[in-house]
Coordinates of C-alpha atoms and ligand atoms in Angstrom, one line a residue:
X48 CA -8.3 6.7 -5.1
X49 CA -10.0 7.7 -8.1
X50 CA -8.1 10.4 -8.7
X51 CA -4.7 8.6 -9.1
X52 CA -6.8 6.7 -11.9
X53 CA -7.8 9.2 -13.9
X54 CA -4.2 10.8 -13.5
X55 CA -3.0 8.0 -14.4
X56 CA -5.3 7.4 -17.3
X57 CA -4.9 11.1 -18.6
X58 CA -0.7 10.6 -18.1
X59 CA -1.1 7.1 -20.4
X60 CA -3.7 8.4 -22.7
X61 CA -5.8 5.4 -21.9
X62 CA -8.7 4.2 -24.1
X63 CA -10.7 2.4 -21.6
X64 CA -10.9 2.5 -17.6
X65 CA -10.3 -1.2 -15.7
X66 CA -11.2 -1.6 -12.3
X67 CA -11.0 -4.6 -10.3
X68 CA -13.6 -4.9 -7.4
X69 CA -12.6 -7.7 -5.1
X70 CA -14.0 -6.1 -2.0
X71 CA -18.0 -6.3 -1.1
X72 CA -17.3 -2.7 0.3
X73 CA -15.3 -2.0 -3.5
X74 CA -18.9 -1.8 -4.8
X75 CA -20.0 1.3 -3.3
X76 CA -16.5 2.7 -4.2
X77 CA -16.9 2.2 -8.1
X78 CA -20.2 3.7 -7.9
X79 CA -18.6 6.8 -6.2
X80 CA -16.1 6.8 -8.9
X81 CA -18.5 6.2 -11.5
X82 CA -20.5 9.7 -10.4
X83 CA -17.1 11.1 -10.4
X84 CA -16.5 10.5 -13.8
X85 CA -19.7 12.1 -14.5
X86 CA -19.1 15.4 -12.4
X87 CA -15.8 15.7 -14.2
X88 CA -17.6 15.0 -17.6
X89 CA -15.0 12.3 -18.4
X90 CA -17.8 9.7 -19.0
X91 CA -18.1 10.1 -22.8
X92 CA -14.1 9.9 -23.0
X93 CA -13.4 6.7 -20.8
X94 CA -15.9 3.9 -21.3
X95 CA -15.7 1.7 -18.0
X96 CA -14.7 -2.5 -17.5
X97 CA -15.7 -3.3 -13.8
X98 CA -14.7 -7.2 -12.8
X99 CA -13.9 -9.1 -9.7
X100 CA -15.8 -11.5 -7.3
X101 CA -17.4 -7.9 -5.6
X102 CA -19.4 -7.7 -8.9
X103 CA -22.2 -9.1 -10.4
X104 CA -23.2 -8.8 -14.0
X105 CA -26.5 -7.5 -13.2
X106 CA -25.4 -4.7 -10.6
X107 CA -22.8 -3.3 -13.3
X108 CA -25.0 -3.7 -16.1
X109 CA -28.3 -2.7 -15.2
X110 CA -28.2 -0.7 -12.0
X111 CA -24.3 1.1 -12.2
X112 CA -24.7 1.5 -16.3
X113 CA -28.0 3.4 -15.0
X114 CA -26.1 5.8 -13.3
X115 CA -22.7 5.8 -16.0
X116 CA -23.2 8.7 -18.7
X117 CA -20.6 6.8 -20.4
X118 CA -20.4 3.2 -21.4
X119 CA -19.5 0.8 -18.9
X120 CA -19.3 -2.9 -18.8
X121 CA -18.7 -6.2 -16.9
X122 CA -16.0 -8.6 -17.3
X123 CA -16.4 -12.4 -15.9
X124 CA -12.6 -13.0 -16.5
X125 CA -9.5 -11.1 -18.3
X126 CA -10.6 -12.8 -21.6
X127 CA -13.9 -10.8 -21.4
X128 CA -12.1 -7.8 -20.9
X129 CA -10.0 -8.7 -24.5
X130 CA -13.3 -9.0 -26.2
X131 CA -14.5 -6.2 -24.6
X132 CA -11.7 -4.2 -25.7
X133 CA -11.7 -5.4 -28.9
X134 CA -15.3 -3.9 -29.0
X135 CA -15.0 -1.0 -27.6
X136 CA -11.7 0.4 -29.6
X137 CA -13.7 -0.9 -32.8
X138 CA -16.2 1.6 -32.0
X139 CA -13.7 4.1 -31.0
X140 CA -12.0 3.8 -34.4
X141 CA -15.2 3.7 -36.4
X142 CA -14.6 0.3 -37.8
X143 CA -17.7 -0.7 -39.6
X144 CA -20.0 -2.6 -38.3
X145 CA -18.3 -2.3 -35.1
X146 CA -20.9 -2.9 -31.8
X147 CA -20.6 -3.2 -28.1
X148 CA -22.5 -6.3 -26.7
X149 CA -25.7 -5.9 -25.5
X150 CA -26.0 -4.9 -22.0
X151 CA -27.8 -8.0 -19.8
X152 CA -30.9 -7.7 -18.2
X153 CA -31.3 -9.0 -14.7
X154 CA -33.2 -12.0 -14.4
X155 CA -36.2 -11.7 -12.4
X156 CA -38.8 -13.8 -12.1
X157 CA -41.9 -12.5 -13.3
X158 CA -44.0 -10.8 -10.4
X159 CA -47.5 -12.5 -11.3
X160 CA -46.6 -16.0 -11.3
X161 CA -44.0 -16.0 -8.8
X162 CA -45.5 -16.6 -4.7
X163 CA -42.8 -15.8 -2.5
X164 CA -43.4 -18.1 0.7
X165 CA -41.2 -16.4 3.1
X166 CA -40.4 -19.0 5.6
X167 CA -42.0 -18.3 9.1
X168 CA -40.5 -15.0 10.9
X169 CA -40.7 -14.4 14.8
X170 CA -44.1 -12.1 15.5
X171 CA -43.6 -8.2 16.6
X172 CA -41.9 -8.3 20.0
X173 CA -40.5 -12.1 19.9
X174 CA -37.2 -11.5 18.1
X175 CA -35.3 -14.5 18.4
X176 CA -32.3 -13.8 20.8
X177 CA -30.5 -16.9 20.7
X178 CA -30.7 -20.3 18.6
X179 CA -30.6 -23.3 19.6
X180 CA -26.9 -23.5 19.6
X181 CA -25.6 -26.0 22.9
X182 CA -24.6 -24.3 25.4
X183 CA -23.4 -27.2 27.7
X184 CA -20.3 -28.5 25.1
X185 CA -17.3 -28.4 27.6
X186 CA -14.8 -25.5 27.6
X187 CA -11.6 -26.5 26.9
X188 CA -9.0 -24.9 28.7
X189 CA -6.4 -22.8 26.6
X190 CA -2.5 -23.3 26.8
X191 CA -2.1 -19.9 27.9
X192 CA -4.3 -16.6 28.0
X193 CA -2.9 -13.2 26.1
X194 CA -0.8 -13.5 22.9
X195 CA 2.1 -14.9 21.1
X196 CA 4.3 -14.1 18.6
X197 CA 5.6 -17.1 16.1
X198 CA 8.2 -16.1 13.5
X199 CA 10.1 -17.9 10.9
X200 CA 7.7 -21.1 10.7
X201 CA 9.3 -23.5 7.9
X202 CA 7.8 -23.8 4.4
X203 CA 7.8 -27.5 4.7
X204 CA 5.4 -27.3 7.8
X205 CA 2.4 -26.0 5.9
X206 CA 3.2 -27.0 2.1
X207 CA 1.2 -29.7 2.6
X208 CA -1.8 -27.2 3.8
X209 CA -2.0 -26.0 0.4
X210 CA -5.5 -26.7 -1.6
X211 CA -4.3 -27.4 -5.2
X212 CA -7.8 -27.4 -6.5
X213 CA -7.6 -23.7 -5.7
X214 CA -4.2 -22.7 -7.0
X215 CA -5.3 -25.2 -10.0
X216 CA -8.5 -24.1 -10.6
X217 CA -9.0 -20.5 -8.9
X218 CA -5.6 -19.1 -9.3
X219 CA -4.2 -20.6 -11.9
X220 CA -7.1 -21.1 -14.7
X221 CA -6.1 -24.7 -15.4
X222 CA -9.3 -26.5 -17.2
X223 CA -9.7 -28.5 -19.9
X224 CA -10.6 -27.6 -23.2
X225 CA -12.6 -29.6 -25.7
X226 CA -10.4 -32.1 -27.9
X227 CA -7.4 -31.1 -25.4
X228 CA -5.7 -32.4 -22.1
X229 CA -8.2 -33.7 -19.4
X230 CA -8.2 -31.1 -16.0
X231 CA -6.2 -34.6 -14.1
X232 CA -3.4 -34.3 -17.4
X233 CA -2.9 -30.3 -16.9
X234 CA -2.6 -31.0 -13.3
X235 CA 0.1 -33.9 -13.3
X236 CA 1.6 -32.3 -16.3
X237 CA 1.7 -28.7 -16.0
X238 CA 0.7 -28.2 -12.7
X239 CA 2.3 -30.0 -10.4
X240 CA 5.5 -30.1 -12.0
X241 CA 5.4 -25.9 -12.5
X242 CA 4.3 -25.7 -8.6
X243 CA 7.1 -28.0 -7.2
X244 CA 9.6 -25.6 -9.7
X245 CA 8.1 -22.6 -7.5
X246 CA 8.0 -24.1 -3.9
X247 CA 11.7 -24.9 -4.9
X248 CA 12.4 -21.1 -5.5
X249 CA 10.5 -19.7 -2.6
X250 CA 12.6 -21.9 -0.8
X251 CA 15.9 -21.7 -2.1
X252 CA 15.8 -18.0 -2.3
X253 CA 14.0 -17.7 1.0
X254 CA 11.5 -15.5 -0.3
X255 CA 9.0 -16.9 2.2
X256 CA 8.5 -15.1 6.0
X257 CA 6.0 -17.2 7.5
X258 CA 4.7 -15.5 11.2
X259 CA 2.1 -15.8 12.8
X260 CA 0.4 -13.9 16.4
X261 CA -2.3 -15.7 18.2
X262 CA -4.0 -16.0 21.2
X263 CA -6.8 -16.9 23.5
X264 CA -8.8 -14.7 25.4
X265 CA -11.8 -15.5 28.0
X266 CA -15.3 -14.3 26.6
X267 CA -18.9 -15.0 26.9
X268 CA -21.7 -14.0 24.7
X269 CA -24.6 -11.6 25.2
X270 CA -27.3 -12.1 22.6
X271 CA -25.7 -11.1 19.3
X272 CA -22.4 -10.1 21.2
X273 CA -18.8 -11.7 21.7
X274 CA -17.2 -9.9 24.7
X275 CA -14.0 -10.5 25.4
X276 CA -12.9 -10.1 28.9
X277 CA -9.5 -9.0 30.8
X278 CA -7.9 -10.9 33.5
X279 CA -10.4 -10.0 35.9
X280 CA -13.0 -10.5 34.0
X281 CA -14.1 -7.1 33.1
X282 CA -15.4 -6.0 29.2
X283 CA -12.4 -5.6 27.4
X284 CA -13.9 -5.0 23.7
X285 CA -17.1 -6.9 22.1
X286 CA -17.8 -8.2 18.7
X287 CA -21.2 -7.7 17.3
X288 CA -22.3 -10.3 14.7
X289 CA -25.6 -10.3 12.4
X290 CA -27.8 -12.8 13.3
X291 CA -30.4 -14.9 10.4
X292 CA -33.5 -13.6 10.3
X293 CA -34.7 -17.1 10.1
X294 CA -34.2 -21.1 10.0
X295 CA -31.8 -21.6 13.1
X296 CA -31.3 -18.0 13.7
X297 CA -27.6 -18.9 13.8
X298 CA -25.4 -15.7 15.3
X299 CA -21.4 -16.2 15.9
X300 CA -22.0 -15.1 19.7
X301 CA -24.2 -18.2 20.6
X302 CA -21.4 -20.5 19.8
X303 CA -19.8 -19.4 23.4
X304 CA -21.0 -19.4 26.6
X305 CA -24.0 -16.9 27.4
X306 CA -22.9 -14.2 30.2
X307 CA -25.9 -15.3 32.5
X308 CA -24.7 -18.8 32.6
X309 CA -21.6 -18.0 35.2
X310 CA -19.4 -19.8 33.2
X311 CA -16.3 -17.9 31.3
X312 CA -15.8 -19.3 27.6
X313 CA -12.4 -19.3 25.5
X314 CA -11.7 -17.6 21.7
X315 CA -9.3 -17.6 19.5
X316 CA -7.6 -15.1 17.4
X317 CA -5.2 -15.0 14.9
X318 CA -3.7 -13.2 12.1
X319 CA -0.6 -15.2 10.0
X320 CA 1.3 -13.5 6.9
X321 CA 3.6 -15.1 4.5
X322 CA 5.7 -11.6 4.3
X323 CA 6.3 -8.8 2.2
X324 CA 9.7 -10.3 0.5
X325 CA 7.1 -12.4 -1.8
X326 CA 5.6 -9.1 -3.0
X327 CA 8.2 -7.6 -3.8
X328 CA 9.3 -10.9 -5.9
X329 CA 5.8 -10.7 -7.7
X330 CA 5.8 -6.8 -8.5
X331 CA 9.3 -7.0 -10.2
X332 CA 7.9 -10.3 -12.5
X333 CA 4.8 -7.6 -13.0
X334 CA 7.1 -4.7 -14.1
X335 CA 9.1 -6.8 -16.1
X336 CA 5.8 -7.3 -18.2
X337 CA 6.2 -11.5 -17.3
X338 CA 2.8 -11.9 -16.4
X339 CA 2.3 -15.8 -16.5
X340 CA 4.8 -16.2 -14.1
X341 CA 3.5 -13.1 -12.0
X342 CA 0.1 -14.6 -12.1
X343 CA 1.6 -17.9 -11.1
X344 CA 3.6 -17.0 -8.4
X345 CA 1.3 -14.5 -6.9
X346 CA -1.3 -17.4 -7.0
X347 CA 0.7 -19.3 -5.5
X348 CA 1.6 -17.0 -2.5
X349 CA -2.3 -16.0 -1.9
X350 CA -2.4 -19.9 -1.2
X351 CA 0.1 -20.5 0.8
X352 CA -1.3 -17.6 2.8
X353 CA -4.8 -19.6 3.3
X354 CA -2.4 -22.6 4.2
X355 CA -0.7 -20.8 6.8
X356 CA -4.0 -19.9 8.1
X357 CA -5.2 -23.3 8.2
X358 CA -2.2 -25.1 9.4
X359 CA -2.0 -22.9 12.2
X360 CA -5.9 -23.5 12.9
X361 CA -4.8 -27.3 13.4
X362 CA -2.3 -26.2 15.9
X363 CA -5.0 -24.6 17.9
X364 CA -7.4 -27.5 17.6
X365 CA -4.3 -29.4 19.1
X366 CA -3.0 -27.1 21.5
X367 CA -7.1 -26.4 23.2
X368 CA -7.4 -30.6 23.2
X369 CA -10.2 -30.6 20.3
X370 CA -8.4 -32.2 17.4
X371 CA -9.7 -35.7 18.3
X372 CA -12.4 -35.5 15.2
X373 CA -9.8 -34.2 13.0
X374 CA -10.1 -36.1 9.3
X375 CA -7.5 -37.8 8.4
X376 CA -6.8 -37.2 4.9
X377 CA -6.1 -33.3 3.7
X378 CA -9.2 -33.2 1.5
X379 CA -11.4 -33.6 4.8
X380 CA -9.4 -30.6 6.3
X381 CA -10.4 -28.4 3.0
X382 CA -14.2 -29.6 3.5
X383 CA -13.8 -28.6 7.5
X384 CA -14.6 -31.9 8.9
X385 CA -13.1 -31.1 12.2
X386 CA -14.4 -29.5 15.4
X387 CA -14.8 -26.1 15.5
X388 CA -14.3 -23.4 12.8
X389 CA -12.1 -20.2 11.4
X390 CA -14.2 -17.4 10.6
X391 CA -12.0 -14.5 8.7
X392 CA -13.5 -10.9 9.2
X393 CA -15.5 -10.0 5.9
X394 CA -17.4 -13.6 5.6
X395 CA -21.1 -13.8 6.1
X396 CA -21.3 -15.0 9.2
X397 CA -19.0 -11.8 10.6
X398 CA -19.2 -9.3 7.4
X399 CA -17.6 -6.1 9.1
X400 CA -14.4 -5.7 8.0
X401 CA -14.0 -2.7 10.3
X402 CA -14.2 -5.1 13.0
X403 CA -10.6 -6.3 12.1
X404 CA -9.2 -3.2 14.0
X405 CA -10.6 -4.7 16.9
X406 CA -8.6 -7.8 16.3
X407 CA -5.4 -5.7 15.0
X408 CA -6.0 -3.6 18.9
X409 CA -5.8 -7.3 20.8
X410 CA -3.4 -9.1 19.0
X411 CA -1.1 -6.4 17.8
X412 CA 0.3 -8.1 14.5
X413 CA 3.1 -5.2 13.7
X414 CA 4.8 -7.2 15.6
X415 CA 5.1 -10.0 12.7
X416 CA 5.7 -6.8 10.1
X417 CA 1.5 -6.4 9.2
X418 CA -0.4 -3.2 9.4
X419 CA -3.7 -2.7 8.8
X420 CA -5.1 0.3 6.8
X421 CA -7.5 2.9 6.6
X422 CA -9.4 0.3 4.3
X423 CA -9.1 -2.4 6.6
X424 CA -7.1 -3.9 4.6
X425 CA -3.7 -6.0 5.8
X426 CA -0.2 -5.4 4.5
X427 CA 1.5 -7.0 3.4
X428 CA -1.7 -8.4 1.3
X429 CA -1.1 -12.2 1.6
X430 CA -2.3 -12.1 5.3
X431 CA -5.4 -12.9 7.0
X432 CA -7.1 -12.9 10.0
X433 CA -9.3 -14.9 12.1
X434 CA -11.6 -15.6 14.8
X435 CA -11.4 -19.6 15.8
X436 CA -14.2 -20.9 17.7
X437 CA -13.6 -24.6 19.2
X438 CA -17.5 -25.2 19.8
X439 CA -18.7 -28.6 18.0
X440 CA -21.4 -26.9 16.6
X441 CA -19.6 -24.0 14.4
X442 CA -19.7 -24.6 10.9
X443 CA -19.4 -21.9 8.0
X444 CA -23.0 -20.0 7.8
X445 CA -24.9 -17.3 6.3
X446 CA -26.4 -14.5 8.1
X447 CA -26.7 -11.7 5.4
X448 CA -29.4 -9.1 5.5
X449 CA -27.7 -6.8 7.9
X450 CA -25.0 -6.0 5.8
Ligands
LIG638 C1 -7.5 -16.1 -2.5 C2 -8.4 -15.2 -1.6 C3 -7.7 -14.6 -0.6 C4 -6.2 -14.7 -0.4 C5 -5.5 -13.6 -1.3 C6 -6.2 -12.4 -1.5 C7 -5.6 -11.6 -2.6 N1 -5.0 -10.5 -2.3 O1 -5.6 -12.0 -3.8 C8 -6.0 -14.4 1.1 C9 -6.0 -15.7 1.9 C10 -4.7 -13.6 1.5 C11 -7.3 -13.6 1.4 C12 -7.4 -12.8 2.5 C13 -8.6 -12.1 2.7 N2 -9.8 -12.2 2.1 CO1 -10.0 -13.2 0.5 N3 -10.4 -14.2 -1.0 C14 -9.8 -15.0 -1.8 C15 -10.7 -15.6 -2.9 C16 -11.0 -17.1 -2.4 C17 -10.1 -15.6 -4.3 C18 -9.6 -14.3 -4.8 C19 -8.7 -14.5 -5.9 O2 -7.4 -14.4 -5.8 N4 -9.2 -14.9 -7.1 C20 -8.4 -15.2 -8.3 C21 -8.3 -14.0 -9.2 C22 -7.4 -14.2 -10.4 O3 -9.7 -13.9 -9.6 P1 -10.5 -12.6 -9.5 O4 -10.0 -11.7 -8.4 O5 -12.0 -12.9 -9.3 O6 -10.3 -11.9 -10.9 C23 -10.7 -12.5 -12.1 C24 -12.1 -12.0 -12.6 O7 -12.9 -11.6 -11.5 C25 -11.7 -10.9 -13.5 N5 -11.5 -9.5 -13.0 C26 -11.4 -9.1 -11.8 N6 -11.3 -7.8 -11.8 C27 -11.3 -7.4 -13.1 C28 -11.2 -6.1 -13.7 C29 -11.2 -6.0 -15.1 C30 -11.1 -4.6 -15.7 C31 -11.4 -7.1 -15.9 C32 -11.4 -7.0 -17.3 C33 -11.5 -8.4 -15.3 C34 -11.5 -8.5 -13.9 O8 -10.5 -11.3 -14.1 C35 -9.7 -12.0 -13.2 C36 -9.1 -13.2 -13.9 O9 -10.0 -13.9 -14.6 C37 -11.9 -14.7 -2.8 C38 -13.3 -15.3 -3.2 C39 -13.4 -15.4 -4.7 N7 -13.9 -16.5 -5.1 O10 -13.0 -14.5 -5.4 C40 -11.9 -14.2 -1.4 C41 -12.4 -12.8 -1.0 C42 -11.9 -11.8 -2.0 N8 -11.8 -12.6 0.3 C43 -12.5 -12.0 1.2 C44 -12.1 -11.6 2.4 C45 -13.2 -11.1 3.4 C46 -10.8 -11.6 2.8 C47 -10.1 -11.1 4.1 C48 -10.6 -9.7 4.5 C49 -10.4 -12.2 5.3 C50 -9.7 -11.8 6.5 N9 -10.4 -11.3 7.5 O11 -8.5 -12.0 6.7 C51 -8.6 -11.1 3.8 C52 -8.1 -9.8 3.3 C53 -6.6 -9.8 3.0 C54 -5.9 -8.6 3.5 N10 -4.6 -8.5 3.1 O12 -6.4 -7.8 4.3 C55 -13.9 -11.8 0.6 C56 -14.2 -10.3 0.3 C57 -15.6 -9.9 0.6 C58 -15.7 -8.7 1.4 N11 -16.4 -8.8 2.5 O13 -15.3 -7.6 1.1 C59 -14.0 -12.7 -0.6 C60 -14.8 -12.2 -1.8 C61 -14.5 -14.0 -0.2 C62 -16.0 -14.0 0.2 N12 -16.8 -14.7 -0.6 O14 -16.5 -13.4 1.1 N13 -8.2 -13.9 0.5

């Protein structure tokens, strides 16, 4: 809450305010705390650095410095937010000739010249209420219905799971610099070598509590709706998924069975968590101010969360008799080139994150040590959740605009 910030700020005598919106909902929350800076009349004494994949450089620059009475800025990566600070505490200590860099206008195409050819939208009264999704793919039939608990599942068993580009790239900044090591050096030099080091530790000190709950439930579809039924086949909760306002008017529901057909249909759920021992090991490296190996380690862990989630989405493709078109090398697993597909809560195709209580309610993960919060958000934080859909058809897609 914003509160603990500024307590926090006023108790450290902070020159600048950080904050780190990784969230899509995080973006209405820094405006809120934005307008509270303002009521408190703190904007002239904390200037603002907003970063994380939430936030664009346009939204914080142009429409949230709009609202700032202070000065606030956006950071691409940490090393923006040294420069940045650089600037700002130049200006704070009247160094001369001391400047903040300019703020960056949006870029807009300019109205006269531009024709926006919207693509052809359904008429008044002809909204679209399915796509063109099959609806005769065969059902498979699922191991079991209801849920199960799986503790205790063996580094070694999703390792290989892991995406290295990723940790490489995402988590770990390798990339080459002009007149220095090639991206393919850093990797076999630095990267693999440091990530077999870590794998070794999470394994030797068992820092690792891989668990997963899953199961399968019957469920058809009712226009943009996923219901899940009980043993008898009554409502037991529904899903509601946006569906695109044009090409294929793709919606998560039409990938099962529609309720007139007859016919009951089979989802997936499930949510898998590496454990909370790892976050403890990461928050002592952060205290003890060794950040490279925080930022590595933590990385690391993130991924091998995301690995978890995807080995255990082969399981399923095995256990419901669907993995037949899996790839056969890894890469082809990272680019989804099997059948069907593992949607997390908070994606496009199913943005509502509040939806994951629905989830939490049918799956019950305390029972593998995660909660889910107020925020929607699961704890311990390297765990994730997922709806996994075995129809042919599913594939990753967009259906924004209903956010
Ligand atoms: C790795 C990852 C995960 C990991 C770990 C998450 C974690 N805690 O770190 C796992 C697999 C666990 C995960 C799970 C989930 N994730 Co996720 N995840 C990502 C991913 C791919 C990368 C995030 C990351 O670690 N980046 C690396 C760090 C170092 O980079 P960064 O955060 O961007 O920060 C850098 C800069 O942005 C900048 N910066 C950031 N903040 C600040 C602040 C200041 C002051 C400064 C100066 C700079 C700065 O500096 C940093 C270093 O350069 C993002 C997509 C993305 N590309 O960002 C999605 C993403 C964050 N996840 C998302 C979602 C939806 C989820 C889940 C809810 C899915 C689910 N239903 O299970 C869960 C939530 C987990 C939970 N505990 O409840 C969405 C969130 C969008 C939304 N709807 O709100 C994202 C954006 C993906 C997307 N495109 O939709 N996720």
């Amino acid at each position: 809450p914003v509160s603990a910030i500024l307590e926090a700020a006023e108790e450290h005598r902070a020159d600048v305010i950080g904050m780190s919106g990784l969230l899509v909902k995080s973006t209405v929350i820094m405006k809120e705390n934005l307008e509270e800076l303002n009521t408190r009349g703190l904007a002239d004494r904390f200037p603002v650095i907003l970063g994380g994949a939430a936030l664009t450089r346009a939204y914080v620059e142009q429409d949230l410095h709009e609202i700032y009475a202070g000065e606030v800025r956006y950071a691409r990566d940490a090393f923006e937010g040294l420069r940045l600070m650089d600037a700002l505490m130049g200006v704070k200590r009247g160094v001369p000739g001391a400047t903040l860099p300019e703020l960056k206008p949006r870029r807009v195409k300019a109205t006269t010249t531009a024709v926006v050819t919207e693509p052809e939208e359904p008429g008044e009264g002809q909204r679209v209420s399915r796509s063109d999704v099959a609806v005769d793919n065969p059902v498979p039939e699922a191991p079991f219905l209801g849920t199960r608990v799986v503790k205790g599942i063996p580094l070694k068993d999703y390792a290989s799971w892991l995406d290295e580009q990723a940790l490489f790239k995402g988590q770990w900044g390798l990339k080459a610099a002009r007149g220095g090591p090639t991206y393919e050096d850093l990797v076999a030099n630095e990267g693999r070598p440091r990530l077999r080091g870590l794998l070794d530790k999470l394994h030797t000190e068992s820092l690792l509590e891989a668990a997963v709950v899953h199961g399968y439930f019957p469920c058809v579809s009712k226009g943009d709706d996923l219901i899940i039924l009980d043993e008898n086949g009554s409502e037991r909760t529904r899903f509601t998924f946006p569906r695109q306002s044009r090409g294929r008017y793709l919606c998560l529901a039409d990938f099962f069975r529609p309720e007139e057909s007859g016919e009951t249909d089979v989802v997936g759920l499930q949510v898998v968590t590496v454990g909370s021992k790892i976050g403890e090991a990461t928050a002592k490296l952060f205290e003890a101010n060794a950040y490279r190996e925080y930022m590595e380690l933590h990385g690391l862990s993130v991924q091998l969360a995301e690995a978890l989630a995807e080995y255990w989405h082969a399981r399923v493709r095995a256990d419901l008799g669907i993995a037949g078109s899996d790839p056969a090398a890894m890469d082809g697993m990272f680019r989804t080139e099997y059948q069907g597909c593992r949607y997390s809560l908070g994606y496009p195709a199913c943005p509502d994150l509040e939806d994951r209580a629905k989830i939490a309610d049918l799956l019950r993960p305390e029972r593998i040590g995660v909660h889910l919060s107020e925020e929607f958000q699961l704890h311990p934080e390297q765990s994730t959740d997922a709806i996994v859909v075995h129809h042919p058809e599913a594939d990753y897609f967009n259906a924004g605009g209903r956010r």
